[in-house]
Each structure stands twice: as C-alpha cells, then as structure tokens.
Amino acid sequence: EVVLKAYDKWQGESVKKLNGIFAYAIYDKKENSLFACRDRMGVKPFFYNKTKNTFSFASKIDTLLCQPYVKRVVCEEGLNEIFMLGPAKTIGKAIFKDINELPPAFCLTYKNGEIKTYPYWKLEAKEFKENQDEAVEHTYFLVKDSIERQLVSDVPLATFLSGGLDSSIISKIASDKYKENKTV
C-alpha cells in the first residue's frame, strides 16, 4: 500500500525514498507501462525475459523457465559464469540465454515492447572526517538502526547465534529492542 501510494505521488522517483530490501513491479494502466525496481544491495532478486511480444519477470529463474516461450538454453557467457565464477556470478547476468537480471539499485521500465533499465542509486566514496569517538558512535547508530528496521514483523522473531560477533550483536540489539517495546 505504501509503495503504491508513493509511486502514485512520485512515479519512478519514489524508489529513492525507500529504505529496505525489495523487488517489485507496478503496472500503470493509464500509461500502459510497467515500472520495476530492485533494492540497493540486490538482496531481493529480479529476473526477466522478453521473447517476441511477451515480457515476464520473476524472483527465480526456475519460474521463468516454466513459461513455454522461455527456452532452456545456456549461452557461452552463461557457461563462463558457471565455470569461472561459480557459485558467484556477474551482477546483472543470468546463466540462461534471454534471461536477464535487473542489477541492484536499478529500475526497469517496459512500454511498447521496449525495455529500459537505469540506476537510481550509486554507492559514493566520501572523505572520512570523523574522529575515533564519532566513528564509533556513528557505526553503532547505523548497525542498531539497520537491525531494528528488520525487527518489524507480524510473526514472532528469533535470532541464530553462531558464536560470531555479528550474530551476538544482532541478538543483543534485538533483545534490547524487544524488552523496550514490552514495557511500553
């Protein structure tokens, strides 16, 4: 609901106002066009295929391969991906011919049979100007904020402790937030 309202107000610029992990598409009936985008880090996948007059998209390649017009053909570039990088892959590449992946922090528009992709965000290197105390405080704020944003849920939450620092930090911050909300 929030995404639709934001798109209605700001169209393609609405994605710049989102913070989180997502991949979604919106069909604009008035413009007879499709707008799609993917989160900044590419956590949520978005694959697509255009064959003749058909455009399909899905979060998994398997889903696209279920379409009768999508051929199960691995191209030479796809084989290179498997043998040279596997299990990793080049951003924006899929193994199969005619299946593409929308890169992280990119938008896609589809109108009149034409696909256009463009970035909406780019990681920028900036001069580091904080002293040690400021950097520690700023890092703590960013880590705490990112963890607390992930705690919004309609179901009970749990954390996994692997014994590493990252899972311990996540569990501690989640526990503190849970205790804080429980007393309210």
PDB file of C-alpha atoms in Angstrom:
ATOM      1  CA  GLU A   1       0.000   0.000   0.000  1.00  0.00           C
ATOM      2  CA  VAL A   2       2.773   2.425   0.901  1.00  0.00           C
ATOM      3  CA  VAL A   3       4.746   1.590  -2.235  1.00  0.00           C
ATOM      4  CA  LEU A   4       1.677   2.140  -4.447  1.00  0.00           C
ATOM      5  CA  LYS A   5       0.874   5.469  -2.810  1.00  0.00           C
ATOM      6  CA  ALA A   6       4.489   6.580  -3.154  1.00  0.00           C
ATOM      7  CA  TYR A   7       4.530   5.548  -6.823  1.00  0.00           C
ATOM      8  CA  ASP A   8       1.263   7.386  -7.416  1.00  0.00           C
ATOM      9  CA  LYS A   9       2.777  10.558  -5.976  1.00  0.00           C
ATOM     10  CA  TRP A  10       6.395  10.419  -7.246  1.00  0.00           C
ATOM     11  CA  GLN A  11       6.344   7.760 -10.014  1.00  0.00           C
ATOM     12  CA  GLY A  12       9.850   6.388 -10.707  1.00  0.00           C
ATOM     13  CA  GLU A  13      11.434   8.751  -8.194  1.00  0.00           C
ATOM     14  CA  SER A  14       9.519   7.017  -5.377  1.00  0.00           C
ATOM     15  CA  VAL A  15      12.119   4.245  -5.165  1.00  0.00           C
ATOM     16  CA  LYS A  16      14.699   6.779  -3.945  1.00  0.00           C
ATOM     17  CA  LYS A  17      12.586   7.315  -0.834  1.00  0.00           C
ATOM     18  CA  LEU A  18      12.543   3.629   0.178  1.00  0.00           C
ATOM     19  CA  ASN A  19      14.876   2.083   2.731  1.00  0.00           C
ATOM     20  CA  GLY A  20      14.975  -1.674   2.896  1.00  0.00           C
ATOM     21  CA  ILE A  21      15.083  -4.799   0.793  1.00  0.00           C
ATOM     22  CA  PHE A  22      12.630  -5.165  -2.068  1.00  0.00           C
ATOM     23  CA  ALA A  23      11.992  -6.045  -5.659  1.00  0.00           C
ATOM     24  CA  TYR A  24       8.638  -5.092  -7.112  1.00  0.00           C
ATOM     25  CA  ALA A  25       6.800  -4.149 -10.257  1.00  0.00           C
ATOM     26  CA  ILE A  26       3.866  -1.804 -10.798  1.00  0.00           C
ATOM     27  CA  TYR A  27       1.682  -1.793 -13.887  1.00  0.00           C
ATOM     28  CA  ASP A  28       0.478   1.686 -14.838  1.00  0.00           C
ATOM     29  CA  LYS A  29      -2.835   1.177 -16.626  1.00  0.00           C
ATOM     30  CA  LYS A  30      -3.071   4.796 -17.816  1.00  0.00           C
ATOM     31  CA  GLU A  31       0.385   4.714 -19.422  1.00  0.00           C
ATOM     32  CA  ASN A  32       0.168   1.028 -20.398  1.00  0.00           C
ATOM     33  CA  SER A  33       3.639   0.577 -18.926  1.00  0.00           C
ATOM     34  CA  LEU A  34       5.432  -1.427 -16.284  1.00  0.00           C
ATOM     35  CA  PHE A  35       7.817   0.007 -13.700  1.00  0.00           C
ATOM     36  CA  ALA A  36      10.057  -2.337 -11.713  1.00  0.00           C
ATOM     37  CA  CYS A  37      12.962  -1.853  -9.338  1.00  0.00           C
ATOM     38  CA  ARG A  38      15.312  -3.707  -7.035  1.00  0.00           C
ATOM     39  CA  ASP A  39      16.790  -2.786  -3.654  1.00  0.00           C
ATOM     40  CA  ARG A  40      20.162  -1.046  -3.404  1.00  0.00           C
ATOM     41  CA  MET A  41      22.194  -4.104  -2.359  1.00  0.00           C
ATOM     42  CA  GLY A  42      20.323  -6.592  -4.520  1.00  0.00           C
ATOM     43  CA  VAL A  43      19.089  -8.748  -1.650  1.00  0.00           C
ATOM     44  CA  LYS A  44      15.813  -9.473  -3.411  1.00  0.00           C
ATOM     45  CA  PRO A  45      16.298 -10.995  -6.884  1.00  0.00           C
ATOM     46  CA  PHE A  46      14.555  -9.844 -10.061  1.00  0.00           C
ATOM     47  CA  PHE A  47      14.920 -11.802 -13.318  1.00  0.00           C
ATOM     48  CA  TYR A  48      13.175 -11.001 -16.578  1.00  0.00           C
ATOM     49  CA  ASN A  49      12.719 -12.236 -20.113  1.00  0.00           C
ATOM     50  CA  LYS A  50      11.439 -10.646 -23.303  1.00  0.00           C
ATOM     51  CA  THR A  51      10.557 -13.066 -26.069  1.00  0.00           C
ATOM     52  CA  LYS A  52       8.763 -11.637 -29.110  1.00  0.00           C
ATOM     53  CA  ASN A  53       5.699  -9.823 -27.692  1.00  0.00           C
ATOM     54  CA  THR A  54       5.886 -11.331 -24.222  1.00  0.00           C
ATOM     55  CA  PHE A  55       7.563  -9.849 -21.152  1.00  0.00           C
ATOM     56  CA  SER A  56       7.895 -11.936 -17.988  1.00  0.00           C
ATOM     57  CA  PHE A  57       9.581 -11.387 -14.660  1.00  0.00           C
ATOM     58  CA  ALA A  58      10.081 -13.414 -11.507  1.00  0.00           C
ATOM     59  CA  SER A  59      12.213 -13.675  -8.395  1.00  0.00           C
ATOM     60  CA  LYS A  60      13.567 -17.064  -9.515  1.00  0.00           C
ATOM     61  CA  ILE A  61      14.926 -18.266 -12.835  1.00  0.00           C
ATOM     62  CA  ASP A  62      13.026 -21.549 -12.354  1.00  0.00           C
ATOM     63  CA  THR A  63       9.764 -19.640 -12.560  1.00  0.00           C
ATOM     64  CA  LEU A  64      10.705 -18.057 -15.881  1.00  0.00           C
ATOM     65  CA  LEU A  65      11.778 -21.433 -17.232  1.00  0.00           C
ATOM     66  CA  CYS A  66       8.236 -22.709 -16.612  1.00  0.00           C
ATOM     67  CA  GLN A  67       6.994 -20.353 -19.318  1.00  0.00           C
ATOM     68  CA  PRO A  68       6.601 -22.181 -22.650  1.00  0.00           C
ATOM     69  CA  TYR A  69       8.252 -19.386 -24.644  1.00  0.00           C
ATOM     70  CA  VAL A  70      11.404 -19.260 -22.484  1.00  0.00           C
ATOM     71  CA  LYS A  71      13.970 -21.711 -23.807  1.00  0.00           C
ATOM     72  CA  ARG A  72      16.314 -23.645 -21.517  1.00  0.00           C
ATOM     73  CA  VAL A  73      19.422 -22.631 -23.441  1.00  0.00           C
ATOM     74  CA  VAL A  74      22.668 -21.950 -21.621  1.00  0.00           C
ATOM     75  CA  CYS A  75      24.748 -19.499 -23.637  1.00  0.00           C
ATOM     76  CA  GLU A  76      28.547 -19.367 -23.855  1.00  0.00           C
ATOM     77  CA  GLU A  77      28.634 -16.413 -21.498  1.00  0.00           C
ATOM     78  CA  GLY A  78      26.475 -18.394 -19.053  1.00  0.00           C
ATOM     79  CA  LEU A  79      28.903 -21.312 -19.151  1.00  0.00           C
ATOM     80  CA  ASN A  80      31.764 -18.913 -18.448  1.00  0.00           C
ATOM     81  CA  GLU A  81      29.823 -17.653 -15.426  1.00  0.00           C
ATOM     82  CA  ILE A  82      29.417 -21.208 -14.114  1.00  0.00           C
ATOM     83  CA  PHE A  83      32.968 -22.431 -14.711  1.00  0.00           C
ATOM     84  CA  MET A  84      34.912 -19.258 -13.979  1.00  0.00           C
ATOM     85  CA  LEU A  85      32.920 -17.680 -11.153  1.00  0.00           C
ATOM     86  CA  GLY A  86      30.531 -20.317  -9.844  1.00  0.00           C
ATOM     87  CA  PRO A  87      28.814 -20.264  -7.454  1.00  0.00           C
ATOM     88  CA  ALA A  88      29.193 -16.489  -7.708  1.00  0.00           C
ATOM     89  CA  LYS A  89      28.128 -14.620 -10.836  1.00  0.00           C
ATOM     90  CA  THR A  90      28.492 -11.277 -12.510  1.00  0.00           C
ATOM     91  CA  ILE A  91      25.925  -8.714 -11.358  1.00  0.00           C
ATOM     92  CA  GLY A  92      23.069  -8.450 -13.823  1.00  0.00           C
ATOM     93  CA  LYS A  93      23.851 -11.742 -15.553  1.00  0.00           C
ATOM     94  CA  ALA A  94      21.832 -14.941 -15.643  1.00  0.00           C
ATOM     95  CA  ILE A  95      23.096 -18.283 -16.872  1.00  0.00           C
ATOM     96  CA  PHE A  96      20.399 -18.809 -19.490  1.00  0.00           C
ATOM     97  CA  LYS A  97      20.120 -17.117 -22.861  1.00  0.00           C
ATOM     98  CA  ASP A  98      17.430 -14.428 -22.969  1.00  0.00           C
ATOM     99  CA  ILE A  99      17.056 -14.284 -19.177  1.00  0.00           C
ATOM    100  CA  ASN A 100      18.435 -11.133 -17.599  1.00  0.00           C
ATOM    101  CA  GLU A 101      18.785  -9.985 -14.029  1.00  0.00           C
ATOM    102  CA  LEU A 102      17.937  -6.449 -13.002  1.00  0.00           C
ATOM    103  CA  PRO A 103      21.097  -5.229 -11.234  1.00  0.00           C
ATOM    104  CA  PRO A 104      20.930  -3.930  -7.654  1.00  0.00           C
ATOM    105  CA  ALA A 105      19.812  -0.285  -7.354  1.00  0.00           C
ATOM    106  CA  PHE A 106      18.312  -0.325 -10.854  1.00  0.00           C
ATOM    107  CA  CYS A 107      14.872   0.426 -12.230  1.00  0.00           C
ATOM    108  CA  LEU A 108      13.267  -1.033 -15.307  1.00  0.00           C
ATOM    109  CA  THR A 109      10.518   0.316 -17.494  1.00  0.00           C
ATOM    110  CA  TYR A 110       8.665  -1.680 -20.118  1.00  0.00           C
ATOM    111  CA  LYS A 111       6.481   0.168 -22.579  1.00  0.00           C
ATOM    112  CA  ASN A 112       5.501  -0.505 -26.188  1.00  0.00           C
ATOM    113  CA  GLY A 113       7.691  -3.597 -26.248  1.00  0.00           C
ATOM    114  CA  GLU A 114      10.808  -1.679 -25.195  1.00  0.00           C
ATOM    115  CA  ILE A 115      12.818  -2.340 -22.036  1.00  0.00           C
ATOM    116  CA  LYS A 116      14.868   0.420 -20.445  1.00  0.00           C
ATOM    117  CA  THR A 117      16.991  -0.024 -17.336  1.00  0.00           C
ATOM    118  CA  TYR A 118      18.707   2.699 -15.353  1.00  0.00           C
ATOM    119  CA  PRO A 119      20.334   3.127 -11.940  1.00  0.00           C
ATOM    120  CA  TYR A 120      18.534   5.105  -9.241  1.00  0.00           C
ATOM    121  CA  TRP A 121      21.354   4.977  -6.674  1.00  0.00           C
ATOM    122  CA  LYS A 122      25.099   4.606  -6.624  1.00  0.00           C
ATOM    123  CA  LEU A 123      27.488   3.996  -3.742  1.00  0.00           C
ATOM    124  CA  GLU A 124      29.664   7.066  -3.282  1.00  0.00           C
ATOM    125  CA  ALA A 125      33.071   7.253  -1.659  1.00  0.00           C
ATOM    126  CA  LYS A 126      33.369  10.296   0.586  1.00  0.00           C
ATOM    127  CA  GLU A 127      36.199  11.750   2.606  1.00  0.00           C
ATOM    128  CA  PHE A 128      36.272  10.372   6.151  1.00  0.00           C
ATOM    129  CA  LYS A 129      36.056  13.337   8.545  1.00  0.00           C
ATOM    130  CA  GLU A 130      35.087  11.733  11.862  1.00  0.00           C
ATOM    131  CA  ASN A 131      37.379  11.221  14.816  1.00  0.00           C
ATOM    132  CA  GLN A 132      37.502   7.836  16.540  1.00  0.00           C
ATOM    133  CA  ASP A 133      34.750   8.578  19.070  1.00  0.00           C
ATOM    134  CA  GLU A 134      32.425   9.969  16.385  1.00  0.00           C
ATOM    135  CA  ALA A 135      33.116   6.982  14.123  1.00  0.00           C
ATOM    136  CA  VAL A 136      32.327   4.513  16.925  1.00  0.00           C
ATOM    137  CA  GLU A 137      29.089   6.321  17.794  1.00  0.00           C
ATOM    138  CA  HIS A 138      28.073   6.671  14.131  1.00  0.00           C
ATOM    139  CA  THR A 139      28.805   2.999  13.395  1.00  0.00           C
ATOM    140  CA  TYR A 140      26.823   1.909  16.455  1.00  0.00           C
ATOM    141  CA  PHE A 141      23.865   4.045  15.346  1.00  0.00           C
ATOM    142  CA  LEU A 142      23.931   2.609  11.799  1.00  0.00           C
ATOM    143  CA  VAL A 143      24.216  -1.006  12.948  1.00  0.00           C
ATOM    144  CA  LYS A 144      21.483  -0.576  15.587  1.00  0.00           C
ATOM    145  CA  ASP A 145      19.188   1.217  13.147  1.00  0.00           C
ATOM    146  CA  SER A 146      19.625  -1.414  10.437  1.00  0.00           C
ATOM    147  CA  ILE A 147      18.900  -4.263  12.870  1.00  0.00           C
ATOM    148  CA  GLU A 148      15.873  -2.543  14.417  1.00  0.00           C
ATOM    149  CA  ARG A 149      14.391  -1.900  10.966  1.00  0.00           C
ATOM    150  CA  GLN A 150      14.439  -5.659  10.355  1.00  0.00           C
ATOM    151  CA  LEU A 151      12.549  -6.403  13.564  1.00  0.00           C
ATOM    152  CA  VAL A 152       9.193  -5.230  12.218  1.00  0.00           C
ATOM    153  CA  SER A 153       7.137  -8.395  11.830  1.00  0.00           C
ATOM    154  CA  ASP A 154       3.659  -9.846  12.175  1.00  0.00           C
ATOM    155  CA  VAL A 155       5.094 -13.116  13.480  1.00  0.00           C
ATOM    156  CA  PRO A 156       7.379 -13.979  16.399  1.00  0.00           C
ATOM    157  CA  LEU A 157      11.059 -13.294  15.815  1.00  0.00           C
ATOM    158  CA  ALA A 158      14.145 -15.334  16.560  1.00  0.00           C
ATOM    159  CA  THR A 159      17.877 -14.955  16.070  1.00  0.00           C
ATOM    160  CA  PHE A 160      20.552 -17.562  15.457  1.00  0.00           C
ATOM    161  CA  LEU A 161      23.731 -17.430  17.493  1.00  0.00           C
ATOM    162  CA  SER A 162      26.687 -18.819  15.576  1.00  0.00           C
ATOM    163  CA  GLY A 163      29.238 -17.725  18.148  1.00  0.00           C
ATOM    164  CA  GLY A 164      30.491 -14.893  15.976  1.00  0.00           C
ATOM    165  CA  LEU A 165      30.402 -11.206  16.803  1.00  0.00           C
ATOM    166  CA  ASP A 166      27.807 -10.350  14.172  1.00  0.00           C
ATOM    167  CA  SER A 167      25.138 -12.778  15.433  1.00  0.00           C
ATOM    168  CA  SER A 168      25.876 -11.783  19.040  1.00  0.00           C
ATOM    169  CA  ILE A 169      25.448  -8.092  18.233  1.00  0.00           C
ATOM    170  CA  ILE A 170      22.213  -8.748  16.326  1.00  0.00           C
ATOM    171  CA  SER A 171      20.800 -10.838  19.178  1.00  0.00           C
ATOM    172  CA  LYS A 172      21.751  -8.253  21.820  1.00  0.00           C
ATOM    173  CA  ILE A 173      20.194  -5.337  19.935  1.00  0.00           C
ATOM    174  CA  ALA A 174      17.072  -7.367  19.105  1.00  0.00           C
ATOM    175  CA  SER A 175      16.718  -8.425  22.742  1.00  0.00           C
ATOM    176  CA  ASP A 176      17.097  -4.838  23.979  1.00  0.00           C
ATOM    177  CA  LYS A 177      14.509  -3.600  21.486  1.00  0.00           C
ATOM    178  CA  TYR A 178      12.099  -6.391  22.453  1.00  0.00           C
ATOM    179  CA  LYS A 179      12.472  -5.524  26.164  1.00  0.00           C
ATOM    180  CA  GLU A 180      11.989  -1.828  25.390  1.00  0.00           C
ATOM    181  CA  ASN A 181       8.754  -2.499  23.454  1.00  0.00           C
ATOM    182  CA  LYS A 182       7.479  -4.973  26.052  1.00  0.00           C
ATOM    183  CA  THR A 183       7.452  -2.276  28.769  1.00  0.00           C
ATOM    184  CA  VAL A 184       5.507   0.183  26.642  1.00  0.00           C
TER     185      VAL A 184
END
